[in-house]
Amino acid sequence: MSFLKRNINCGELRDTDVSRKVVLNGWAATVRNLGGLIFVDMRDRYGITQVIFEPEFNPELAEKAKEIRSEFVLWVEGEVRLRSNPNQVIPTGLIEVVASNFGIINKAELPPFPIEDGIETGEETKLKYRYLDLRRPELQRKFIIRNKLYQIVHQYYHDNNFLEVETPVLMKSTPEGARDFLVPSRINKGKFYALPQSPQIFKQILMISGFDRYMQIVKCFRDEDLRSDRQPEFTQVDVEMSFIDRDDIISVTEGLFVKVWKEILGLDIQSPIRRMSYAEAMSSYGSDKPDLRFGMEINHLSSGLMSTEFKVFQDIVAANGLIASIKVTNGASLSRKIIDELTEFAKKYGAKGLAWIKISNGEISSPISKFLTEEQMEFIIRSNDAKDGDLILISSDKRNRALTILGALRLEVARRQGIFEKVKNNFEFLWVVDFPLFEYDEEAGRYFAMHHPFTSPMEEDFHLLDTNPGEVRAKAYDIVCNGAEIGGGSIRIHDNVIQQKMFDKLGLSESEIDEKFGFLIKALKYGAPPHGGIALGLDRIVMILSGTDNIRDVIAFPKTTSGLSLMDGSPSEVELSQLNELGIDLFRKTE
Amino acid sequence: MSFLKRNINCGELRDTDVSRKVVLNGWAATVRNLGGLIFVDMRDRYGITQVIFEPEFNPELAEKAKEIRSEFVLWVEGEVRLRSNPNQVIPTGLIEVVASNFGIINKAELPPFPIEDGIETGEETKLKYRYLDLRRPELQRKFIIRNKLYQIVHQYYHDNNFLEVETPVLMKSTPEGARDFLVPSRINKGKFYALPQSPQIFKQILMISGFDRYMQIVKCFRDEDLRSDRQPEFTQVDVEMSFIDRDDIISVTEGLFVKVWKEILGLDIQSPIRRMSYAEAMSSYGSDKPDLRFGMEINHLSSGLMSTEFKVFQDIVAANGLIASIKVTNGASLSRKIIDELTEFAKKYGAKGLAWIKISNGEISSPISKFLTEEQMEFIIRSNDAKDGDLILISSDKRNRALTILGALRLEVARRQGIFEKVKNNFEFLWVVDFPLFEYDEEAGRYFAMHHPFTSPMEEDFHLLDTNPGEVRAKAYDIVCNGAEIGGGSIRIHDNVIQQKMFDKLGLSESEIDEKFGFLIKALKYGAPPHGGIALGLDRIVMILSGTDNIRDVIAFPKTTSGLSLMDGSPSEVELSQLNELGIDLFRKTE
């Protein structure tokens, strides 16, 4: 099947091209027949150009053009002329091409949904026909943004003397955190490779190798139960530097974001980006990734309620818990039903209940007012700077739980009040720093590394490692944008004795340490430089840049939350001979 | 452990920096104590700077400096001065830094091999201590070249309007060619993902999606028995374009190689690159990837030997086989033993024997001379343009086998004669075009796709598809450099009927086609543009650019030929709980 090759694409022609002879290739986006006059909007990645077949000018051609249907692939030869009714919305809207010849390169069946923006088709259908969904301009724009991001990232780190190095996809399984995807080895039967959850150890090895500055845009894998914003494979911008401290990484990373926001969105990010300690973020926003596009901070109330006679509060105060609140501006108008919904919402985060205070037409109403003195009520209102028409939501609980509940409520209230919609074009960046080194898992009864076990403790907290590990702060940092964590990193341990101690604290036995991380401990003995780095969530960054909440909008061939690719039907059953070769068998349930 | 951060790296200082106060960070590459005067060569990725500790200037410091051992990580503060005995070989050789202060940032055990170029250490040890091997400048240089290549590739395709799109690593298993690596799905027990052997189908889907021009630097995987020049994971530059023909892809690809050779090696590649049909390459060089850095072409002899009475040749002529030869210039001096070795070598390629003719001091000697007339002997000598001192090696066999034998002998002779060593700095590029669409597998008794089943046949050969598939030529092309295939591609089938027919010809049943490729056939029905592309072997290109024959020199963390990573010990056994979660079991042998 031959065709006349284009000499111009469908997004290029302007009014200065009038009278030009051109050849276009593309898809028939829309076909209209107005009394024999046939209009075809030809579409390609670059834009849309209106083509017209005129029976007066060429009756045979116009007759043949009647065959054209939506999504047919065409070549069209013709001459550019001004449109009598220009379309000011698209860049090619001033002109049209009068066809003098054309051919159907390939036909198309009727697509199961229209190839246009803003369609209501269910996601399952769109994923199954991903090749058609990806033709829609709003989706293509997101991948054009994604491509721009790749280019800026490569260029930026190259300009800053980083070397791109590829780390292995087939590596060792070292489950400490999320589950690994495993790959059975055929040559070494009974053994398995794992897909990397991150190239963490390899980038540290590269620093020990003297590569000095490393970066890679790299696929990572986690076999977790998928949430709607997670994918089993995801992409990170992976960075590591030697002979540096935290501020070096922060400043290199900020430089990238400034460049990306400027070049892709034309916006200036305020730099240096604000920093906030983990402690402050939790205390004021109930989150380690606060959304700073709006206020509604948490107000701590315990100090003014020490002498309360309200039993619930008393118990909390006695147990060193926290009483705190957020103010919902103009929230007094919220119905009892909505407050009940918020209470249910809070319970998902472990709340036993939710106290509230409404100020409406000068009247205070609250289920707990009878337990509070006038002074205490006034203290709460003053602490929240609440005015007539406002609502105060109060949580009293163990400190962290109370903060988490209020942090979640803050976002839920913002969602319900349309605040996110109002601030959707704002970008608030934040560094969260001074994370705890460990978090205690009550169920497992042991400490886990909050970031990962290679994160360096702060020197000034070394002495707490043995006595009070929960208080040790890490040289770890996250970068947050609009309440989403878009990157995280740390200064790593470069001293093998401290690394060994860290593994000890995590409850790994000597043989486990040796088995899983022996080669890293060994490498650290041969002259490891001080080093640290960061990993940025590329998918998440593209989501923010392109204004979508759906991660499947920014991944060309995504999986569903059940890990399925609906287009090609993977995962799928394989032939028995393949399994035999790998020396594995499907598990037969014993019951 | 704190340290004074560098303000300059170890490769930067020049004689214009004399008297500058600097801080260096790096590794002690060599330490020499010359009567109390301590010299340390400080090394980092950027170079080497000599540091001197002078007891006269600072006795305490010089005393402390005695602790420094090879590969210790140091910070050194000092002043730049001219060296009394400059080293003209390295860019920093004119100066040294007189230490005024220093610290040991990290100690190092004695490395198992010296960190320097040209060491003889066994590969196993080097792979186990990969982090130390990677410190050696000759290895780092290769990764710096590899990084440059990445940058040029990204930039070049971006400048040419390509979009980088990531295709999935977890995809569907469609074994048709090499073996897939499989990944068991935990959420969908009993089902498996496969790692991509190439993103072939996805890049075609992207063309059907209207992305127009796609590129990606992407990891691919093949679970094959590894040869020394293969790795289970390898990297390709993957490219696809729409609305193009073969010449478009060839010209875009040539542009890349011209740029790469210019920017990395400073060399001008002759463009357009020469093209040769597959038929000619086989006929003249006995290879589909001829090394054109030297001659020694194959000379066809059958035509002059039609009436031979030599039984061996008679049979070949009668069976439509081929008698052909290569000339080994100055080969008459080769001993009988070496000729025997060449005969054994030829047998590996299926030869039954190897005839030869020596011309030495005007005398002709040959085991077959008694079977040939004087005219026939003269014909052979003339056809080979053989002079006194030369050797002619003759193969007579089925056509393809005779050519393959002579092609292999040509390379073996070149190796033995030191020709490769002489031409190692030459670069001869070649496009091999017009490949056959199919190759017949005698064992399987059926045709296989020579490239892959998505390759378009040539229009002019369509009519042969049913009658004589072996003669159908494909719109396929390989790019070859110095006898290595560094890329291959094709124009793809964009018509679903032809694609279906292609699968038929390959003996796939309708249900197999549907099961494995149904989604592609379906996608082709919704308006597929004409498209084609190429995949370039990035590892191989880096090998050629950096002048190594060892693929493990250009992959940061390579596997052995047994698929092992000696550094981290992968693949490894995993915990039973991991297998249980995946619903798989290790195979218990029944015998």
PDB file of N, CA and C in Angstrom, chain A residues 55-107:
ATOM      1  N   PRO A  55     -17.162  19.632  -4.741  1.00  0.00           N
ATOM      2  CA  PRO A  55     -17.689  18.987  -5.958  1.00  0.00           C
ATOM      3  C   PRO A  55     -17.558  19.898  -7.172  1.00  0.00           C
ATOM      4  N   GLU A  56     -17.667  21.199  -6.981  1.00  0.00           N
ATOM      5  CA  GLU A  56     -17.545  22.125  -8.129  1.00  0.00           C
ATOM      6  C   GLU A  56     -16.155  22.079  -8.732  1.00  0.00           C
ATOM      7  N   PHE A  57     -15.182  21.990  -7.857  1.00  0.00           N
ATOM      8  CA  PHE A  57     -13.784  22.042  -8.255  1.00  0.00           C
ATOM      9  C   PHE A  57     -13.319  20.686  -8.796  1.00  0.00           C
ATOM     10  N   ASN A  58     -13.810  19.625  -8.165  1.00  0.00           N
ATOM     11  CA  ASN A  58     -13.370  18.291  -8.564  1.00  0.00           C
ATOM     12  C   ASN A  58     -14.442  17.266  -8.167  1.00  0.00           C
ATOM     13  N   PRO A  59     -15.446  17.101  -9.039  1.00  0.00           N
ATOM     14  CA  PRO A  59     -16.602  16.263  -8.672  1.00  0.00           C
ATOM     15  C   PRO A  59     -16.232  14.808  -8.380  1.00  0.00           C
ATOM     16  N   GLU A  60     -15.317  14.245  -9.167  1.00  0.00           N
ATOM     17  CA  GLU A  60     -14.940  12.846  -8.938  1.00  0.00           C
ATOM     18  C   GLU A  60     -14.338  12.651  -7.566  1.00  0.00           C
ATOM     19  N   LEU A  61     -13.442  13.577  -7.211  1.00  0.00           N
ATOM     20  CA  LEU A  61     -12.756  13.488  -5.930  1.00  0.00           C
ATOM     21  C   LEU A  61     -13.751  13.610  -4.786  1.00  0.00           C
ATOM     22  N   ALA A  62     -14.680  14.561  -4.924  1.00  0.00           N
ATOM     23  CA  ALA A  62     -15.677  14.766  -3.866  1.00  0.00           C
ATOM     24  C   ALA A  62     -16.544  13.526  -3.711  1.00  0.00           C
ATOM     25  N   GLU A  63     -16.808  12.878  -4.821  1.00  0.00           N
ATOM     26  CA  GLU A  63     -17.595  11.646  -4.767  1.00  0.00           C
ATOM     27  C   GLU A  63     -16.833  10.560  -3.998  1.00  0.00           C
ATOM     28  N   LYS A  64     -15.546  10.434  -4.356  1.00  0.00           N
ATOM     29  CA  LYS A  64     -14.701   9.424  -3.715  1.00  0.00           C
ATOM     30  C   LYS A  64     -14.537   9.732  -2.220  1.00  0.00           C
ATOM     31  N   ALA A  65     -14.541  11.030  -1.895  1.00  0.00           N
ATOM     32  CA  ALA A  65     -14.336  11.438  -0.499  1.00  0.00           C
ATOM     33  C   ALA A  65     -15.478  11.000   0.396  1.00  0.00           C
ATOM     34  N   LYS A  66     -16.617  10.665  -0.225  1.00  0.00           N
ATOM     35  CA  LYS A  66     -17.750  10.209   0.587  1.00  0.00           C
ATOM     36  C   LYS A  66     -17.442   8.915   1.331  1.00  0.00           C
ATOM     37  N   GLU A  67     -16.438   8.210   0.842  1.00  0.00           N
ATOM     38  CA  GLU A  67     -16.043   6.965   1.525  1.00  0.00           C
ATOM     39  C   GLU A  67     -15.380   7.208   2.874  1.00  0.00           C
ATOM     40  N   ILE A  68     -14.854   8.426   3.057  1.00  0.00           N
ATOM     41  CA  ILE A  68     -14.050   8.683   4.267  1.00  0.00           C
ATOM     42  C   ILE A  68     -14.909   8.588   5.512  1.00  0.00           C
ATOM     43  N   ARG A  69     -14.427   7.850   6.490  1.00  0.00           N
ATOM     44  CA  ARG A  69     -15.102   7.730   7.783  1.00  0.00           C
ATOM     45  C   ARG A  69     -14.137   8.161   8.876  1.00  0.00           C
ATOM     46  N   SER A  70     -14.698   8.381  10.041  1.00  0.00           N
ATOM     47  CA  SER A  70     -13.897   8.755  11.214  1.00  0.00           C
ATOM     48  C   SER A  70     -12.730   7.796  11.412  1.00  0.00           C
ATOM     49  N   GLU A  71     -11.567   8.365  11.669  1.00  0.00           N
ATOM     50  CA  GLU A  71     -10.338   7.619  11.997  1.00  0.00           C
ATOM     51  C   GLU A  71      -9.723   6.867  10.818  1.00  0.00           C
ATOM     52  N   PHE A  72     -10.231   7.078   9.612  1.00  0.00           N
ATOM     53  CA  PHE A  72      -9.511   6.592   8.434  1.00  0.00           C
ATOM     54  C   PHE A  72      -8.174   7.331   8.365  1.00  0.00           C
ATOM     55  N   VAL A  73      -7.158   6.627   7.875  1.00  0.00           N
ATOM     56  CA  VAL A  73      -5.852   7.260   7.691  1.00  0.00           C
ATOM     57  C   VAL A  73      -5.756   7.722   6.237  1.00  0.00           C
ATOM     58  N   LEU A  74      -5.429   8.985   6.050  1.00  0.00           N
ATOM     59  CA  LEU A  74      -5.497   9.592   4.715  1.00  0.00           C
ATOM     60  C   LEU A  74      -4.203  10.275   4.324  1.00  0.00           C
ATOM     61  N   TRP A  75      -3.986  10.367   3.015  1.00  0.00           N
ATOM     62  CA  TRP A  75      -3.076  11.393   2.508  1.00  0.00           C
ATOM     63  C   TRP A  75      -3.917  12.331   1.657  1.00  0.00           C
ATOM     64  N   VAL A  76      -3.621  13.598   1.759  1.00  0.00           N
ATOM     65  CA  VAL A  76      -4.381  14.599   1.019  1.00  0.00           C
ATOM     66  C   VAL A  76      -3.410  15.592   0.403  1.00  0.00           C
ATOM     67  N   GLU A  77      -3.587  15.818  -0.887  1.00  0.00           N
ATOM     68  CA  GLU A  77      -2.793  16.838  -1.565  1.00  0.00           C
ATOM     69  C   GLU A  77      -3.726  18.002  -1.850  1.00  0.00           C
ATOM     70  N   GLY A  78      -3.257  19.206  -1.685  1.00  0.00           N
ATOM     71  CA  GLY A  78      -4.154  20.313  -1.949  1.00  0.00           C
ATOM     72  C   GLY A  78      -3.466  21.657  -1.810  1.00  0.00           C
ATOM     73  N   GLU A  79      -4.289  22.693  -1.873  1.00  0.00           N
ATOM     74  CA  GLU A  79      -3.747  24.044  -1.819  1.00  0.00           C
ATOM     75  C   GLU A  79      -4.345  24.764  -0.619  1.00  0.00           C
ATOM     76  N   VAL A  80      -3.492  25.555   0.014  1.00  0.00           N
ATOM     77  CA  VAL A  80      -3.929  26.266   1.221  1.00  0.00           C
ATOM     78  C   VAL A  80      -4.684  27.527   0.826  1.00  0.00           C
ATOM     79  N   ARG A  81      -5.829  27.757   1.488  1.00  0.00           N
ATOM     80  CA  ARG A  81      -6.506  29.042   1.294  1.00  0.00           C
ATOM     81  C   ARG A  81      -7.098  29.514   2.607  1.00  0.00           C
ATOM     82  N   LEU A  82      -7.439  30.787   2.646  1.00  0.00           N
ATOM     83  CA  LEU A  82      -8.039  31.342   3.863  1.00  0.00           C
ATOM     84  C   LEU A  82      -9.431  30.768   4.044  1.00  0.00           C
ATOM     85  N   ARG A  83      -9.814  30.548   5.299  1.00  0.00           N
ATOM     86  CA  ARG A  83     -11.168  30.083   5.558  1.00  0.00           C
ATOM     87  C   ARG A  83     -12.115  31.253   5.587  1.00  0.00           C
ATOM     88  N   SER A  84     -13.307  31.030   5.067  1.00  0.00           N
ATOM     89  CA  SER A  84     -14.279  32.125   5.096  1.00  0.00           C
ATOM     90  C   SER A  84     -14.796  32.317   6.518  1.00  0.00           C
ATOM     91  N   ASN A  85     -14.910  31.244   7.289  1.00  0.00           N
ATOM     92  CA  ASN A  85     -15.271  31.411   8.703  1.00  0.00           C
ATOM     93  C   ASN A  85     -14.166  30.847   9.595  1.00  0.00           C
ATOM     94  N   PRO A  86     -13.159  31.704   9.885  1.00  0.00           N
ATOM     95  CA  PRO A  86     -11.982  31.229  10.614  1.00  0.00           C
ATOM     96  C   PRO A  86     -12.326  30.710  12.011  1.00  0.00           C
ATOM     97  N   ASN A  87     -11.529  29.749  12.483  1.00  0.00           N
ATOM     98  CA  ASN A  87     -11.634  29.212  13.831  1.00  0.00           C
ATOM     99  C   ASN A  87     -10.470  29.800  14.633  1.00  0.00           C
ATOM    100  N   GLN A  88     -10.822  30.690  15.584  1.00  0.00           N
ATOM    101  CA  GLN A  88      -9.758  31.403  16.304  1.00  0.00           C
ATOM    102  C   GLN A  88      -9.153  30.552  17.428  1.00  0.00           C
ATOM    103  N   VAL A  89      -9.758  29.408  17.700  1.00  0.00           N
ATOM    104  CA  VAL A  89      -9.335  28.622  18.864  1.00  0.00           C
ATOM    105  C   VAL A  89      -8.067  27.818  18.580  1.00  0.00           C
ATOM    106  N   ILE A  90      -7.924  27.342  17.330  1.00  0.00           N
ATOM    107  CA  ILE A  90      -6.748  26.516  17.030  1.00  0.00           C
ATOM    108  C   ILE A  90      -5.800  27.282  16.113  1.00  0.00           C
ATOM    109  N   PRO A  91      -4.509  27.018  16.233  1.00  0.00           N
ATOM    110  CA  PRO A  91      -3.504  27.797  15.492  1.00  0.00           C
ATOM    111  C   PRO A  91      -3.637  27.677  13.970  1.00  0.00           C
ATOM    112  N   THR A  92      -4.230  26.596  13.510  1.00  0.00           N
ATOM    113  CA  THR A  92      -4.381  26.409  12.062  1.00  0.00           C
ATOM    114  C   THR A  92      -5.772  26.870  11.603  1.00  0.00           C
ATOM    115  N   GLY A  93      -6.484  27.548  12.487  1.00  0.00           N
ATOM    116  CA  GLY A  93      -7.894  27.838  12.227  1.00  0.00           C
ATOM    117  C   GLY A  93      -8.158  28.895  11.172  1.00  0.00           C
ATOM    118  N   LEU A  94      -7.110  29.576  10.712  1.00  0.00           N
ATOM    119  CA  LEU A  94      -7.333  30.629   9.722  1.00  0.00           C
ATOM    120  C   LEU A  94      -7.385  30.076   8.304  1.00  0.00           C
ATOM    121  N   ILE A  95      -6.880  28.846   8.126  1.00  0.00           N
ATOM    122  CA  ILE A  95      -6.764  28.326   6.757  1.00  0.00           C
ATOM    123  C   ILE A  95      -7.509  27.001   6.603  1.00  0.00           C
ATOM    124  N   GLU A  96      -7.635  26.597   5.356  1.00  0.00           N
ATOM    125  CA  GLU A  96      -8.070  25.237   5.072  1.00  0.00           C
ATOM    126  C   GLU A  96      -7.309  24.768   3.840  1.00  0.00           C
ATOM    127  N   VAL A  97      -7.345  23.471   3.581  1.00  0.00           N
ATOM    128  CA  VAL A  97      -6.667  22.932   2.409  1.00  0.00           C
ATOM    129  C   VAL A  97      -7.724  22.415   1.447  1.00  0.00           C
ATOM    130  N   VAL A  98      -7.720  22.942   0.245  1.00  0.00           N
ATOM    131  CA  VAL A  98      -8.655  22.464  -0.776  1.00  0.00           C
ATOM    132  C   VAL A  98      -8.025  21.261  -1.471  1.00  0.00           C
ATOM    133  N   ALA A  99      -8.659  20.115  -1.303  1.00  0.00           N
ATOM    134  CA  ALA A  99      -8.062  18.877  -1.801  1.00  0.00           C
ATOM    135  C   ALA A  99      -8.062  18.833  -3.319  1.00  0.00           C
ATOM    136  N   SER A 100      -6.904  18.469  -3.882  1.00  0.00           N
ATOM    137  CA  SER A 100      -6.853  18.223  -5.321  1.00  0.00           C
ATOM    138  C   SER A 100      -6.653  16.734  -5.586  1.00  0.00           C
ATOM    139  N   ASN A 101      -6.278  16.002  -4.555  1.00  0.00           N
ATOM    140  CA  ASN A 101      -6.121  14.560  -4.663  1.00  0.00           C
ATOM    141  C   ASN A 101      -6.038  13.982  -3.260  1.00  0.00           C
ATOM    142  N   PHE A 102      -6.400  12.734  -3.120  1.00  0.00           N
ATOM    143  CA  PHE A 102      -6.256  12.101  -1.797  1.00  0.00           C
ATOM    144  C   PHE A 102      -6.303  10.596  -1.948  1.00  0.00           C
ATOM    145  N   GLY A 103      -5.922   9.911  -0.887  1.00  0.00           N
ATOM    146  CA  GLY A 103      -6.030   8.466  -0.874  1.00  0.00           C
ATOM    147  C   GLY A 103      -6.296   7.983   0.538  1.00  0.00           C
ATOM    148  N   ILE A 104      -7.001   6.879   0.602  1.00  0.00           N
ATOM    149  CA  ILE A 104      -7.211   6.242   1.904  1.00  0.00           C
ATOM    150  C   ILE A 104      -6.042   5.300   2.152  1.00  0.00           C
ATOM    151  N   ILE A 105      -5.234   5.611   3.132  1.00  0.00           N
ATOM    152  CA  ILE A 105      -4.072   4.764   3.430  1.00  0.00           C
ATOM    153  C   ILE A 105      -4.497   3.534   4.204  1.00  0.00           C
ATOM    154  N   ASN A 106      -5.415   3.713   5.122  1.00  0.00           N
ATOM    155  CA  ASN A 106      -5.887   2.593   5.914  1.00  0.00           C
ATOM    156  C   ASN A 106      -7.285   2.933   6.421  1.00  0.00           C
ATOM    157  N   LYS A 107      -8.154   1.928   6.422  1.00  0.00           N
ATOM    158  CA  LYS A 107      -9.503   2.156   6.924  1.00  0.00           C
ATOM    159  C   LYS A 107      -9.550   1.928   8.428  1.00  0.00           C
TER     160      LYS A 107
END
